[in-house]
Amino acid sequence: MNYASLKNIDVTNKTVLIRVDMNVPLNDGVITDDTRIRASLPSIEYCLERGAGVILMVHLGRPKEGILKPEDNVLPIAKRLSKLLNQDIQIAENWRDAKPEPKSGQVIMLQNVRVNVGEKANDPELGKAYAALCDVFVFDAFGAAHRAQASTHAVSQFAPIACAGLLLSAELDALSQAIESPKAPVVAIVGGSKVSTKLTILESLSQKVDQLIVGGGIANTFLLAQGHNIGKSLVETDLIEEAKKIIAAIEAKGGSVPLPSDVIVAKSFSTDAEAITKDINDVEDDDMILDIGPNSQKVLANIIAQAGTVVWNGPVGVFEFDQFASGSQSLAQAIAQSDAFSIAGGGDTLAAIAKFGVTDQISYISTGGGAFLEFLEGKELPAVAILQN
């Protein structure tokens, strides 16, 4: 991809506006996972080390434009970042009336950009207002790259200089390596509750990969398409034909969709439900498939061991319940032990990786959710496309 990178821009003693993705999970106002904040540090520190004054644009949650509720205030983010950067970070509430002017080495944060009227509509005037704050605009929010909004798209049109941040560059390089120029054989793992939410990804990957591993509710639909009884498991019967087409497409190019030969079932969906291992042909009408069985785990681990590239989005079972976590755990460990280039993305995937302690053994962990999926689909990311232009 051809775009300007922060490393090629002189930011010495300039005012740099950085759009970051620090949309972190909160519990009663307390940050429960600061991964996205930490991932944004390299670009910020790069600018500070060169004497730049930094203004950050962040979003939190899904607020209604024009209304700032307490739960949408970015104060918790500013407080956490203050500790990480060892400086007091102030929030600019009325930045259009009182232009923030950070000193060299100082960071100022704008209040939640999604509260600004016109943000979601990619309003040009709001984009101009953002751009007027800086000498250099840096887009570093890969997690928001699939959205054409004022703080991700319009601002790039009007900023004196617009470039990609260090995190965005790393994300695009890793994804390009995994999708555009991968080392074969390529294995993609797509889990989740519904085929419908990932149908286009599955269709796209079926044309690109050698093995397509499906898990969770998605696997149930594929199993039903192959004539297996799945009991009362989560399934989308209206997408059976689509599942058959995906299997046919990947088999036509010499690949396969390895479905589980054994599964772990329960009679109810609960934290204390008894986990029972069964052959796929022994599933009863009142069973719920909640994980893959030990034989299937070994088969998938062997596939991953032989892979040159692994792309992972979504666990293969209800890993949140310990008795149904072994499938996702074995998958995570197989990827960690593999010599393949591995890239993982999506909220549930990152939670599984953290739970099983293999974070440092995955080649690249993407901070993006929707953007990660749309890149896999082959869609253009608006915030990246405008940088290329």
Coordinates of C-alpha atoms in Angstrom, one line a residue:
M1 CA 0.0 0.0 0.0
N2 CA 1.2 3.5 -0.8
Y3 CA 0.6 6.1 1.9
A4 CA 2.6 8.6 3.9
S5 CA 3.9 7.3 7.1
L6 CA 4.6 9.1 10.4
K7 CA 8.2 8.0 10.2
N8 CA 8.7 10.0 7.0
I9 CA 7.1 13.2 8.4
D10 CA 9.1 15.9 10.3
V11 CA 7.0 16.6 13.4
T12 CA 9.7 18.5 15.3
N13 CA 8.1 21.3 17.4
K14 CA 4.9 21.0 15.5
T15 CA 1.3 20.5 16.7
V16 CA 0.3 16.9 15.8
L17 CA -3.4 15.8 15.8
I18 CA -3.6 12.0 16.3
R19 CA -6.8 10.0 15.8
V20 CA -6.4 7.0 18.1
D21 CA -8.6 4.1 19.0
M22 CA -8.9 4.0 22.8
N23 CA -12.4 2.7 22.9
V24 CA -11.8 0.5 25.9
P25 CA -14.2 -1.6 28.0
L26 CA -15.4 0.0 31.2
N27 CA -17.1 -1.4 34.3
D28 CA -18.7 1.3 36.5
G29 CA -16.2 3.8 35.0
V30 CA -13.2 1.6 35.5
I31 CA -11.1 0.4 32.6
T32 CA -11.0 -3.4 32.5
D33 CA -8.6 -3.8 29.6
D34 CA -6.2 -1.0 28.4
T35 CA -4.8 -2.9 25.4
R36 CA -5.9 -0.4 22.9
I37 CA -4.5 2.5 25.0
R38 CA -1.1 0.8 25.2
A39 CA -1.2 0.0 21.5
S40 CA -1.6 3.7 20.7
L41 CA 1.5 4.7 22.7
P42 CA 4.2 4.3 20.0
S43 CA 2.9 7.1 17.7
I44 CA 2.3 9.4 20.7
E45 CA 5.7 8.8 22.2
Y46 CA 7.3 9.2 18.8
C47 CA 5.9 12.7 18.4
L48 CA 6.6 13.7 22.0
E49 CA 10.3 12.6 21.7
R50 CA 10.6 15.0 18.8
G51 CA 9.3 18.0 20.7
A52 CA 5.8 18.0 19.2
G53 CA 2.7 19.1 21.0
V54 CA 0.1 16.4 20.7
I55 CA -3.7 16.6 20.5
L56 CA -5.6 13.3 20.7
M57 CA -9.0 12.5 19.1
V58 CA -10.7 9.5 20.8
H59 CA -14.1 8.0 20.9
L60 CA -15.8 5.9 23.6
G61 CA -19.0 3.9 23.2
R62 CA -21.9 4.9 21.0
P63 CA -23.1 8.2 22.3
K64 CA -25.8 10.3 20.7
E65 CA -24.4 13.3 18.9
G66 CA -24.8 16.6 20.8
I67 CA -25.3 14.9 24.2
L68 CA -22.5 14.0 26.5
K69 CA -23.6 11.5 29.1
P70 CA -21.3 10.6 32.1
E71 CA -20.7 7.2 30.7
D72 CA -19.5 8.7 27.4
N73 CA -16.9 11.0 29.0
V74 CA -13.3 10.1 28.0
L75 CA -12.0 11.1 31.5
P76 CA -11.1 7.4 32.4
I77 CA -9.0 7.2 29.3
A78 CA -7.3 10.5 30.0
K79 CA -6.5 9.3 33.6
R80 CA -5.0 6.0 32.4
L81 CA -3.0 7.6 29.7
S82 CA -1.8 10.2 32.2
K83 CA -0.2 7.4 34.2
L84 CA 1.3 5.7 31.2
L85 CA 2.9 8.9 29.9
N86 CA 3.7 10.3 33.3
Q87 CA 2.0 13.7 32.7
D88 CA -1.4 15.3 33.5
I89 CA -3.6 15.1 30.4
Q90 CA -6.3 17.7 30.2
I91 CA -9.5 17.3 28.2
A92 CA -10.5 20.0 25.9
E93 CA -14.2 20.3 26.2
N94 CA -15.0 23.4 24.1
W95 CA -12.1 23.1 21.6
R96 CA -13.9 24.9 18.8
D97 CA -14.3 28.0 20.9
A98 CA -10.9 27.8 22.7
K99 CA -8.3 26.2 20.4
P100 CA -6.1 23.8 22.4
E101 CA -2.4 24.7 21.9
P102 CA -0.3 22.0 23.5
K103 CA 3.3 22.9 24.4
S104 CA 6.2 20.9 23.2
G105 CA 6.0 17.5 24.8
Q106 CA 2.5 18.0 26.1
V107 CA -0.6 15.9 25.3
I108 CA -4.2 17.3 25.3
M109 CA -7.2 15.1 24.6
L110 CA -10.4 16.3 22.9
Q111 CA -13.7 15.2 24.4
N112 CA -15.4 12.1 22.9
V113 CA -15.5 12.9 19.1
R114 CA -18.6 10.9 18.6
V115 CA -20.5 13.5 20.6
N116 CA -19.7 16.1 18.0
V117 CA -22.6 16.9 15.7
G118 CA -21.7 15.8 12.1
E119 CA -19.1 13.2 13.2
K120 CA -20.9 10.2 11.9
A121 CA -22.0 11.9 8.7
N122 CA -18.4 12.8 7.8
D123 CA -19.3 16.5 7.8
P124 CA -16.7 18.5 5.9
E125 CA -17.0 21.5 8.1
L126 CA -16.3 19.4 11.2
G127 CA -13.3 17.9 9.3
K128 CA -12.0 21.4 8.6
A129 CA -12.4 22.3 12.2
Y130 CA -10.3 19.3 13.3
A131 CA -7.7 20.0 10.7
A132 CA -7.3 23.6 11.8
L133 CA -6.0 22.4 15.1
C134 CA -2.8 21.0 13.7
D135 CA 0.3 21.1 11.4
V136 CA 0.2 17.3 10.9
F137 CA -2.7 14.9 11.2
V138 CA -1.9 11.3 12.0
F139 CA -4.5 8.6 11.6
D140 CA -3.7 5.7 13.9
A141 CA -7.1 4.2 14.7
F142 CA -7.2 1.0 12.7
G143 CA -10.3 -0.1 14.7
A144 CA -12.2 2.8 13.1
A145 CA -10.6 2.6 9.7
H146 CA -13.7 1.1 8.1
R147 CA -15.8 4.1 9.0
A148 CA -15.8 7.3 6.9
Q149 CA -16.4 9.9 9.7
A150 CA -15.2 13.4 10.3
S151 CA -12.4 12.4 12.6
T152 CA -11.2 9.5 10.4
H153 CA -11.9 10.7 6.9
A154 CA -12.9 14.4 6.4
V155 CA -10.0 15.7 8.5
S156 CA -7.5 14.0 6.2
Q157 CA -8.8 16.0 3.3
F158 CA -8.2 19.3 4.9
A159 CA -5.1 18.8 7.2
P160 CA -1.9 20.4 5.9
I161 CA -0.3 17.0 6.1
A162 CA -2.0 13.6 6.7
C163 CA -0.2 10.4 7.3
A164 CA -0.5 6.9 8.9
G165 CA 0.6 6.3 12.4
L166 CA 2.9 3.5 13.6
L167 CA 0.1 1.3 14.8
L168 CA -1.9 1.6 11.6
S169 CA 1.2 0.9 9.5
A170 CA 1.9 -2.2 11.5
E171 CA -1.7 -3.4 11.2
L172 CA -1.7 -3.0 7.4
D173 CA 1.7 -4.6 7.0
A174 CA 0.6 -7.6 9.0
L175 CA -2.7 -8.0 7.3
S176 CA -1.2 -7.6 3.9
Q177 CA 1.4 -10.3 4.7
A178 CA -1.4 -12.7 5.9
I179 CA -3.9 -12.0 3.0
E180 CA -2.1 -10.5 0.0
S181 CA 1.2 -12.4 0.1
P182 CA 0.9 -15.3 2.5
K183 CA 3.2 -18.2 3.0
A184 CA 1.3 -21.4 2.1
P185 CA -0.6 -23.4 3.2
V186 CA -3.0 -20.7 4.5
V187 CA -5.4 -21.7 7.3
A188 CA -8.2 -19.4 8.4
I189 CA -10.2 -19.9 11.5
V190 CA -13.6 -18.2 11.7
G191 CA -15.7 -18.7 14.8
G192 CA -18.8 -17.0 16.1
S193 CA -22.4 -17.5 16.8
K194 CA -23.9 -16.8 13.3
V195 CA -23.0 -17.4 9.7
S196 CA -25.0 -14.4 8.7
T197 CA -22.6 -12.0 10.5
K198 CA -19.6 -13.4 8.7
L199 CA -21.0 -14.8 5.5
T200 CA -19.1 -12.4 3.2
I201 CA -15.9 -13.1 5.1
L202 CA -16.4 -16.9 4.7
E203 CA -17.2 -16.5 1.0
S204 CA -14.1 -14.3 0.5
L205 CA -11.7 -16.6 2.4
S206 CA -13.0 -19.7 0.6
Q207 CA -11.3 -18.2 -2.5
K208 CA -8.0 -17.5 -0.7
V209 CA -7.2 -20.1 1.8
D210 CA -6.3 -23.8 1.8
Q211 CA -8.1 -24.8 5.0
L212 CA -11.2 -23.0 6.4
I213 CA -11.9 -24.0 10.0
V214 CA -15.3 -22.9 11.3
G215 CA -16.3 -22.9 14.9
G216 CA -19.1 -22.0 17.3
G217 CA -22.6 -21.5 15.9
I218 CA -21.1 -21.2 12.4
A219 CA -19.8 -24.8 12.6
N220 CA -23.3 -26.0 13.6
T221 CA -24.8 -24.6 10.4
F222 CA -22.1 -26.3 8.4
L223 CA -22.6 -29.6 10.2
L224 CA -26.4 -29.4 9.5
A225 CA -25.6 -28.7 5.9
Q226 CA -23.6 -32.0 5.9
G227 CA -26.6 -33.9 7.3
H228 CA -25.6 -34.2 10.9
N229 CA -28.1 -33.9 13.8
I230 CA -27.1 -30.9 16.0
G231 CA -29.9 -31.2 18.5
K232 CA -31.0 -27.8 19.9
S233 CA -27.7 -26.1 19.1
L234 CA -27.6 -22.5 17.8
V235 CA -28.0 -22.7 14.0
E236 CA -29.2 -20.7 11.0
T237 CA -31.2 -23.2 8.9
D238 CA -31.9 -20.6 6.2
L239 CA -28.1 -20.4 5.4
I240 CA -27.6 -24.1 4.9
E241 CA -27.3 -23.7 1.1
E242 CA -24.8 -20.9 1.6
A243 CA -22.7 -23.2 3.8
K244 CA -22.8 -25.9 1.1
K245 CA -21.6 -23.3 -1.5
I246 CA -18.7 -22.3 0.7
I247 CA -17.7 -25.9 1.2
A248 CA -17.9 -26.5 -2.6
A249 CA -15.9 -23.4 -3.4
I250 CA -13.0 -24.3 -1.2
E251 CA -13.0 -27.9 -2.3
A252 CA -13.0 -26.8 -5.9
K253 CA -9.6 -25.3 -5.4
G254 CA -8.2 -28.2 -3.5
G255 CA -8.9 -27.0 0.0
S256 CA -11.3 -28.2 2.7
V257 CA -13.5 -27.2 5.6
P258 CA -12.6 -29.7 8.3
L259 CA -15.7 -30.2 10.5
P260 CA -15.6 -31.7 14.0
S261 CA -15.9 -35.5 14.2
D262 CA -16.6 -35.3 18.0
V263 CA -18.2 -32.5 20.1
I264 CA -18.7 -31.5 23.7
V265 CA -22.4 -31.1 24.4
A266 CA -24.7 -30.1 27.3
K267 CA -28.4 -30.2 28.0
S268 CA -28.5 -26.5 29.0
F269 CA -26.5 -23.3 28.4
S270 CA -25.1 -22.5 31.8
T271 CA -21.9 -22.1 33.8
D272 CA -22.6 -25.3 35.7
A273 CA -23.9 -27.4 32.8
E274 CA -22.4 -30.9 32.6
A275 CA -20.0 -31.2 29.6
I276 CA -20.4 -34.5 27.7
T277 CA -18.1 -35.6 24.9
K278 CA -19.9 -37.4 22.0
D279 CA -19.2 -38.6 18.5
I280 CA -20.9 -36.2 16.1
N281 CA -23.2 -39.0 15.0
D282 CA -24.4 -39.6 18.6
V283 CA -25.8 -36.1 19.2
E284 CA -29.3 -36.3 20.6
D285 CA -32.2 -34.0 19.9
D286 CA -31.9 -32.3 23.3
D287 CA -28.2 -31.7 23.1
M288 CA -26.5 -28.4 22.6
I289 CA -23.0 -28.4 21.0
L290 CA -20.9 -26.0 22.9
D291 CA -17.3 -27.0 21.9
I292 CA -15.3 -29.4 19.7
G293 CA -14.2 -32.7 21.1
P294 CA -10.6 -34.0 21.8
N295 CA -10.3 -35.9 18.5
S296 CA -11.3 -32.8 16.5
Q297 CA -8.9 -30.8 18.6
K298 CA -6.0 -33.1 17.6
V299 CA -7.0 -32.9 13.9
L300 CA -7.1 -29.1 13.9
A301 CA -3.8 -28.8 15.9
N302 CA -2.2 -31.0 13.2
I303 CA -3.5 -28.7 10.4
I304 CA -2.2 -25.7 12.2
A305 CA 1.2 -27.3 12.8
Q306 CA 1.6 -27.7 9.0
A307 CA 0.4 -24.2 8.1
G308 CA 2.5 -21.4 6.7
T309 CA 0.0 -18.7 7.6
V310 CA -2.8 -18.7 10.2
V311 CA -5.6 -16.0 10.3
W312 CA -7.8 -16.3 13.4
N313 CA -11.1 -14.6 14.1
G314 CA -13.4 -16.1 16.6
P315 CA -13.2 -19.0 19.2
V316 CA -14.5 -22.5 18.4
G317 CA -16.6 -23.0 21.5
V318 CA -18.1 -21.2 24.5
F319 CA -14.6 -20.6 26.0
E320 CA -16.0 -18.3 28.7
F321 CA -17.3 -21.4 30.5
D322 CA -14.3 -23.5 31.5
Q323 CA -15.9 -26.8 30.8
F324 CA -16.3 -25.7 27.1
A325 CA -13.0 -23.9 26.7
S326 CA -10.7 -26.8 25.8
G327 CA -11.3 -26.5 22.0
S328 CA -10.4 -22.8 21.9
Q329 CA -7.5 -23.4 24.3
S330 CA -6.1 -26.3 22.1
L331 CA -6.4 -24.0 19.1
A332 CA -4.6 -21.1 20.8
Q333 CA -1.8 -23.4 22.0
A334 CA -1.4 -24.9 18.5
I335 CA -1.1 -21.5 16.9
A336 CA 1.3 -20.4 19.6
Q337 CA 3.5 -23.5 19.0
S338 CA 3.3 -23.2 15.2
D339 CA 6.1 -21.7 13.0
A340 CA 3.4 -20.1 10.9
F341 CA 2.9 -16.4 10.6
S342 CA -0.2 -15.9 12.7
I343 CA -2.5 -12.9 13.0
A344 CA -5.5 -12.7 15.3
G345 CA -8.3 -10.1 15.6
G346 CA -11.7 -9.5 17.1
G347 CA -12.8 -9.0 20.6
D348 CA -13.7 -12.6 21.5
T349 CA -10.5 -13.8 20.0
L350 CA -8.3 -11.4 21.9
A351 CA -10.2 -12.4 25.1
A352 CA -9.5 -16.0 24.4
I353 CA -5.8 -15.3 23.7
A354 CA -5.5 -13.5 27.0
K355 CA -7.3 -16.2 28.9
F356 CA -5.0 -18.9 27.6
G357 CA -1.8 -16.9 28.1
V358 CA -0.5 -17.0 24.5
T359 CA -0.5 -13.3 23.7
D360 CA 3.3 -13.1 23.2
Q361 CA 3.3 -16.2 21.0
I362 CA 1.0 -14.8 18.3
S363 CA 2.9 -13.1 15.5
Y364 CA 0.5 -10.2 15.3
I365 CA -2.6 -9.2 17.3
S366 CA -4.9 -6.8 15.6
T367 CA -6.7 -4.1 17.6
G368 CA -9.4 -3.8 15.0
G369 CA -12.7 -5.6 15.1
G370 CA -14.9 -4.5 12.2
A371 CA -11.9 -3.1 10.3
F372 CA -10.1 -6.5 10.7
L373 CA -13.1 -8.3 9.3
E374 CA -13.6 -5.9 6.4
F375 CA -9.9 -6.2 5.4
L376 CA -10.3 -10.0 5.3
E377 CA -13.3 -9.5 3.1
G378 CA -11.2 -7.5 0.7
K379 CA -13.2 -4.3 1.3
E380 CA -11.7 -0.8 1.0
L381 CA -11.1 0.9 4.3
P382 CA -12.2 4.5 3.8
A383 CA -9.8 6.0 6.3
V384 CA -6.9 4.3 4.7
A385 CA -8.0 5.0 1.2
I386 CA -8.1 8.8 1.8
L387 CA -4.5 8.6 3.1
Q388 CA -3.5 6.8 -0.1
N389 CA -5.2 9.6 -2.1

